[in-house]
Amino acid sequence: MMPIVDLLDYYGPLHDDVERCLVGIEIGEDTEYWKRSYLRCLCTFVEARVYLLKLELKTNDHLIDHSELSPQVLAFLDGNEWSVGNNGEIKARMKIVSPVDELKAVIKILGSFYPKLLWDFGSQRWSRVKKLYKSRNGLVHPKKPDDLSIADKEIEDFELFRKDFNTWSASIYCEAWGEPESGS
């Protein structure tokens, strides 16, 4: 398992990228560029965090006890799907899961161990995730000129999501290990 310091070294620069984009938006020069960069950086930030959580969930007795996980959940964490060749040989193959579904599965796994971490997938909170990725998909695969523009209101909504996501993300360790002890 990656030590927490290394995890922050890995994850921290992505946070810095998002912050830099917000500064670019605030300055007001080439705003559309900074908004598009912000959207791409925020999605990368979320996907990296989900990837790291999957790594942590794969480590038995780190956040969870694997004896309570189904084979399907373990296969999801490994990113594998199984196939059988013509000769009967069983092979693992990579399964492509959308970032939204991957986040949903990680939330569900964590929520099954720590109910406070579970999200309501019908809530405003979850709709922000879907809106974030809908905007990102429009940006990456534009079908109309508007897909390349991001409104100020969208940035505000995405920032609400990011704040909530960061708070939730930090609370994982408090749920798993308890509140950190204050220095004596």
mmCIF file of C-alpha atoms in Angstrom:
data_model
loop_
_atom_site.group_PDB
_atom_site.id
_atom_site.type_symbol
_atom_site.label_atom_id
_atom_site.label_comp_id
_atom_site.label_asym_id
_atom_site.label_seq_id
_atom_site.Cartn_x
_atom_site.Cartn_y
_atom_site.Cartn_z
ATOM 1 C CA MET A 1 0.000 0.000 0.000
ATOM 2 C CA MET A 2 1.190 3.457 -0.880
ATOM 3 C CA PRO A 3 2.131 5.450 2.253
ATOM 4 C CA ILE A 4 -0.121 8.457 2.890
ATOM 5 C CA VAL A 5 2.755 10.883 2.194
ATOM 6 C CA ASP A 6 3.281 9.306 -1.241
ATOM 7 C CA LEU A 7 -0.460 9.358 -1.838
ATOM 8 C CA LEU A 8 -0.501 13.107 -1.218
ATOM 9 C CA ASP A 9 2.533 13.568 -3.477
ATOM 10 C CA TYR A 10 0.649 11.707 -6.202
ATOM 11 C CA TYR A 11 -2.686 13.403 -5.673
ATOM 12 C CA GLY A 12 -1.542 16.890 -4.621
ATOM 13 C CA PRO A 13 -0.355 18.177 -8.020
ATOM 14 C CA LEU A 14 -3.782 17.436 -9.495
ATOM 15 C CA HIS A 15 -5.356 19.569 -6.772
ATOM 16 C CA ASP A 16 -2.849 22.312 -7.611
ATOM 17 C CA ASP A 17 -3.808 22.093 -11.308
ATOM 18 C CA VAL A 18 -7.474 22.663 -10.454
ATOM 19 C CA GLU A 19 -6.549 25.636 -8.263
ATOM 20 C CA ARG A 20 -4.373 27.129 -11.024
ATOM 21 C CA CYS A 21 -7.275 26.909 -13.461
ATOM 22 C CA LEU A 22 -9.496 28.775 -10.994
ATOM 23 C CA VAL A 23 -6.874 31.530 -10.793
ATOM 24 C CA GLY A 24 -6.827 31.704 -14.596
ATOM 25 C CA ILE A 25 -10.616 32.019 -14.662
ATOM 26 C CA GLU A 26 -10.536 34.747 -12.011
ATOM 27 C CA ILE A 27 -7.875 36.769 -13.869
ATOM 28 C CA GLY A 28 -10.209 36.836 -16.850
ATOM 29 C CA GLU A 29 -7.714 36.368 -19.674
ATOM 30 C CA ASP A 30 -8.558 33.521 -22.047
ATOM 31 C CA THR A 31 -11.385 32.491 -19.718
ATOM 32 C CA GLU A 32 -12.799 29.815 -22.026
ATOM 33 C CA TYR A 33 -9.422 28.075 -22.121
ATOM 34 C CA TRP A 34 -9.195 28.083 -18.309
ATOM 35 C CA LYS A 35 -12.763 26.839 -17.907
ATOM 36 C CA ARG A 36 -12.121 23.928 -20.273
ATOM 37 C CA SER A 37 -8.825 23.194 -18.520
ATOM 38 C CA TYR A 38 -10.583 23.352 -15.152
ATOM 39 C CA LEU A 39 -13.164 20.798 -16.261
ATOM 40 C CA ARG A 40 -10.515 18.405 -17.583
ATOM 41 C CA CYS A 41 -8.347 18.829 -14.470
ATOM 42 C CA LEU A 42 -11.253 18.346 -12.062
ATOM 43 C CA CYS A 43 -12.308 15.118 -13.773
ATOM 44 C CA THR A 44 -8.718 13.852 -13.701
ATOM 45 C CA PHE A 45 -8.535 14.796 -10.012
ATOM 46 C CA VAL A 46 -11.692 12.779 -9.225
ATOM 47 C CA GLU A 47 -10.617 9.796 -11.334
ATOM 48 C CA ALA A 48 -7.192 9.725 -9.679
ATOM 49 C CA ARG A 49 -8.814 9.762 -6.240
ATOM 50 C CA VAL A 50 -11.135 6.909 -7.207
ATOM 51 C CA TYR A 51 -8.135 4.961 -8.545
ATOM 52 C CA LEU A 52 -6.257 5.494 -5.277
ATOM 53 C CA LEU A 53 -9.311 4.471 -3.260
ATOM 54 C CA LYS A 54 -9.548 1.281 -5.303
ATOM 55 C CA LEU A 55 -5.886 0.581 -4.513
ATOM 56 C CA GLU A 56 -6.575 1.176 -0.833
ATOM 57 C CA LEU A 57 -9.694 -1.000 -0.893
ATOM 58 C CA LYS A 58 -7.676 -3.819 -2.483
ATOM 59 C CA THR A 59 -5.328 -3.825 0.512
ATOM 60 C CA ASN A 60 -6.926 -6.188 3.026
ATOM 61 C CA ASP A 61 -7.493 -4.767 6.512
ATOM 62 C CA HIS A 62 -6.400 -1.277 5.423
ATOM 63 C CA LEU A 63 -9.834 0.313 5.082
ATOM 64 C CA ILE A 64 -11.999 -2.812 4.969
ATOM 65 C CA ASP A 65 -11.981 -6.538 5.743
ATOM 66 C CA HIS A 66 -11.897 -8.516 2.487
ATOM 67 C CA SER A 67 -13.611 -11.541 4.024
ATOM 68 C CA GLU A 68 -16.875 -9.601 3.679
ATOM 69 C CA LEU A 69 -16.413 -8.831 -0.036
ATOM 70 C CA SER A 70 -18.014 -10.807 -2.837
ATOM 71 C CA PRO A 71 -15.886 -12.203 -5.694
ATOM 72 C CA GLN A 72 -17.572 -9.653 -7.971
ATOM 73 C CA VAL A 73 -16.442 -6.743 -5.789
ATOM 74 C CA LEU A 74 -12.891 -8.096 -5.628
ATOM 75 C CA ALA A 75 -12.879 -8.489 -9.426
ATOM 76 C CA PHE A 76 -14.145 -4.901 -9.784
ATOM 77 C CA LEU A 77 -11.355 -3.633 -7.538
ATOM 78 C CA ASP A 78 -8.840 -5.529 -9.654
ATOM 79 C CA GLY A 79 -10.417 -4.119 -12.816
ATOM 80 C CA ASN A 80 -10.891 -7.588 -14.227
ATOM 81 C CA GLU A 81 -13.578 -9.441 -16.038
ATOM 82 C CA TRP A 82 -13.169 -13.089 -16.863
ATOM 83 C CA SER A 83 -13.462 -14.840 -20.194
ATOM 84 C CA VAL A 84 -12.985 -18.431 -21.262
ATOM 85 C CA GLY A 85 -11.059 -19.168 -24.431
ATOM 86 C CA ASN A 86 -11.882 -21.900 -26.968
ATOM 87 C CA ASN A 87 -9.471 -24.233 -25.193
ATOM 88 C CA GLY A 88 -11.186 -23.678 -21.840
ATOM 89 C CA GLU A 89 -8.432 -21.445 -20.482
ATOM 90 C CA ILE A 90 -9.732 -18.796 -18.089
ATOM 91 C CA LYS A 91 -8.279 -15.364 -18.716
ATOM 92 C CA ALA A 92 -8.674 -12.067 -16.977
ATOM 93 C CA ARG A 93 -9.413 -9.119 -19.211
ATOM 94 C CA MET A 94 -9.685 -5.459 -18.376
ATOM 95 C CA LYS A 95 -13.178 -4.111 -17.946
ATOM 96 C CA ILE A 96 -13.802 -0.523 -18.952
ATOM 97 C CA VAL A 97 -16.137 1.173 -16.482
ATOM 98 C CA SER A 98 -17.281 4.774 -16.832
ATOM 99 C CA PRO A 99 -15.795 7.180 -14.266
ATOM 100 C CA VAL A 100 -19.277 7.901 -12.888
ATOM 101 C CA ASP A 101 -20.019 4.197 -12.376
ATOM 102 C CA GLU A 102 -16.584 3.618 -10.900
ATOM 103 C CA LEU A 103 -17.126 6.390 -8.335
ATOM 104 C CA LYS A 104 -20.603 5.048 -7.570
ATOM 105 C CA ALA A 105 -19.222 1.537 -6.949
ATOM 106 C CA VAL A 106 -16.433 2.809 -4.677
ATOM 107 C CA ILE A 107 -18.962 4.871 -2.692
ATOM 108 C CA LYS A 108 -21.224 1.819 -2.395
ATOM 109 C CA ILE A 109 -18.356 -0.420 -1.219
ATOM 110 C CA LEU A 110 -17.209 2.108 1.375
ATOM 111 C CA GLY A 111 -20.808 2.766 2.414
ATOM 112 C CA SER A 112 -21.394 -0.927 3.077
ATOM 113 C CA PHE A 113 -18.670 -0.764 5.750
ATOM 114 C CA TYR A 114 -19.153 2.846 6.863
ATOM 115 C CA PRO A 115 -22.792 3.980 6.394
ATOM 116 C CA LYS A 116 -21.886 7.664 6.892
ATOM 117 C CA LEU A 117 -19.864 7.485 3.654
ATOM 118 C CA LEU A 118 -22.786 6.300 1.518
ATOM 119 C CA TRP A 119 -24.298 8.844 -0.860
ATOM 120 C CA ASP A 120 -27.916 9.121 -1.928
ATOM 121 C CA PHE A 121 -27.646 8.490 -5.669
ATOM 122 C CA GLY A 122 -30.862 10.438 -6.265
ATOM 123 C CA SER A 123 -29.593 13.566 -4.518
ATOM 124 C CA GLN A 124 -28.385 16.954 -5.722
ATOM 125 C CA ARG A 125 -24.938 15.823 -4.619
ATOM 126 C CA TRP A 126 -24.976 12.934 -7.087
ATOM 127 C CA SER A 127 -26.552 14.998 -9.868
ATOM 128 C CA ARG A 128 -23.479 17.271 -9.713
ATOM 129 C CA VAL A 129 -21.273 14.258 -10.479
ATOM 130 C CA LYS A 130 -23.392 13.354 -13.486
ATOM 131 C CA LYS A 131 -23.441 16.967 -14.681
ATOM 132 C CA LEU A 132 -19.654 17.214 -14.316
ATOM 133 C CA TYR A 133 -19.086 14.185 -16.520
ATOM 134 C CA LYS A 134 -21.795 15.159 -18.989
ATOM 135 C CA SER A 135 -19.974 18.478 -19.470
ATOM 136 C CA ARG A 136 -16.617 16.726 -19.721
ATOM 137 C CA ASN A 137 -17.979 14.268 -22.301
ATOM 138 C CA GLY A 138 -19.400 17.155 -24.326
ATOM 139 C CA LEU A 139 -16.017 18.852 -24.206
ATOM 140 C CA VAL A 140 -14.131 15.720 -25.252
ATOM 141 C CA HIS A 141 -16.703 14.650 -27.876
ATOM 142 C CA PRO A 142 -18.400 17.904 -28.947
ATOM 143 C CA LYS A 143 -21.554 17.558 -31.013
ATOM 144 C CA LYS A 144 -22.446 21.260 -31.104
ATOM 145 C CA PRO A 145 -20.531 24.530 -30.533
ATOM 146 C CA ASP A 146 -22.094 24.999 -27.070
ATOM 147 C CA ASP A 147 -20.373 21.801 -25.903
ATOM 148 C CA LEU A 148 -17.092 23.728 -25.899
ATOM 149 C CA SER A 149 -18.368 26.444 -23.547
ATOM 150 C CA ILE A 150 -18.712 26.172 -19.791
ATOM 151 C CA ALA A 151 -20.945 28.659 -17.995
ATOM 152 C CA ASP A 152 -19.908 30.429 -14.793
ATOM 153 C CA LYS A 153 -22.841 28.730 -13.027
ATOM 154 C CA GLU A 154 -21.436 25.330 -14.020
ATOM 155 C CA ILE A 155 -18.056 26.239 -12.526
ATOM 156 C CA GLU A 156 -19.844 27.237 -9.303
ATOM 157 C CA ASP A 157 -21.701 23.894 -9.237
ATOM 158 C CA PHE A 158 -18.503 21.978 -9.937
ATOM 159 C CA GLU A 159 -16.773 23.825 -7.105
ATOM 160 C CA LEU A 160 -19.603 22.820 -4.744
ATOM 161 C CA PHE A 161 -19.062 19.235 -5.862
ATOM 162 C CA ARG A 162 -15.279 19.487 -5.397
ATOM 163 C CA LYS A 163 -15.628 20.870 -1.871
ATOM 164 C CA ASP A 164 -18.100 18.137 -0.974
ATOM 165 C CA PHE A 165 -15.941 15.451 -2.612
ATOM 166 C CA ASN A 166 -12.839 16.599 -0.722
ATOM 167 C CA THR A 167 -14.722 16.614 2.587
ATOM 168 C CA TRP A 168 -16.117 13.144 1.890
ATOM 169 C CA SER A 169 -12.710 11.895 0.794
ATOM 170 C CA ALA A 170 -11.024 13.126 3.981
ATOM 171 C CA SER A 171 -13.786 11.623 6.129
ATOM 172 C CA ILE A 172 -12.990 8.122 4.838
ATOM 173 C CA TYR A 173 -9.967 7.853 7.107
ATOM 174 C CA CYS A 174 -11.834 9.240 10.122
ATOM 175 C CA GLU A 175 -14.516 6.596 9.600
ATOM 176 C CA ALA A 176 -11.991 3.790 9.103
ATOM 177 C CA TRP A 177 -9.453 4.710 11.774
ATOM 178 C CA GLY A 178 -11.171 7.250 14.026
ATOM 179 C CA GLU A 179 -10.388 10.903 14.530
ATOM 180 C CA PRO A 180 -6.666 11.732 14.482
ATOM 181 C CA GLU A 181 -5.205 12.258 17.918
ATOM 182 C CA SER A 182 -4.146 15.783 18.740
ATOM 183 C CA GLY A 183 -0.450 16.244 19.548
ATOM 184 C CA SER A 184 0.515 16.264 23.199
#
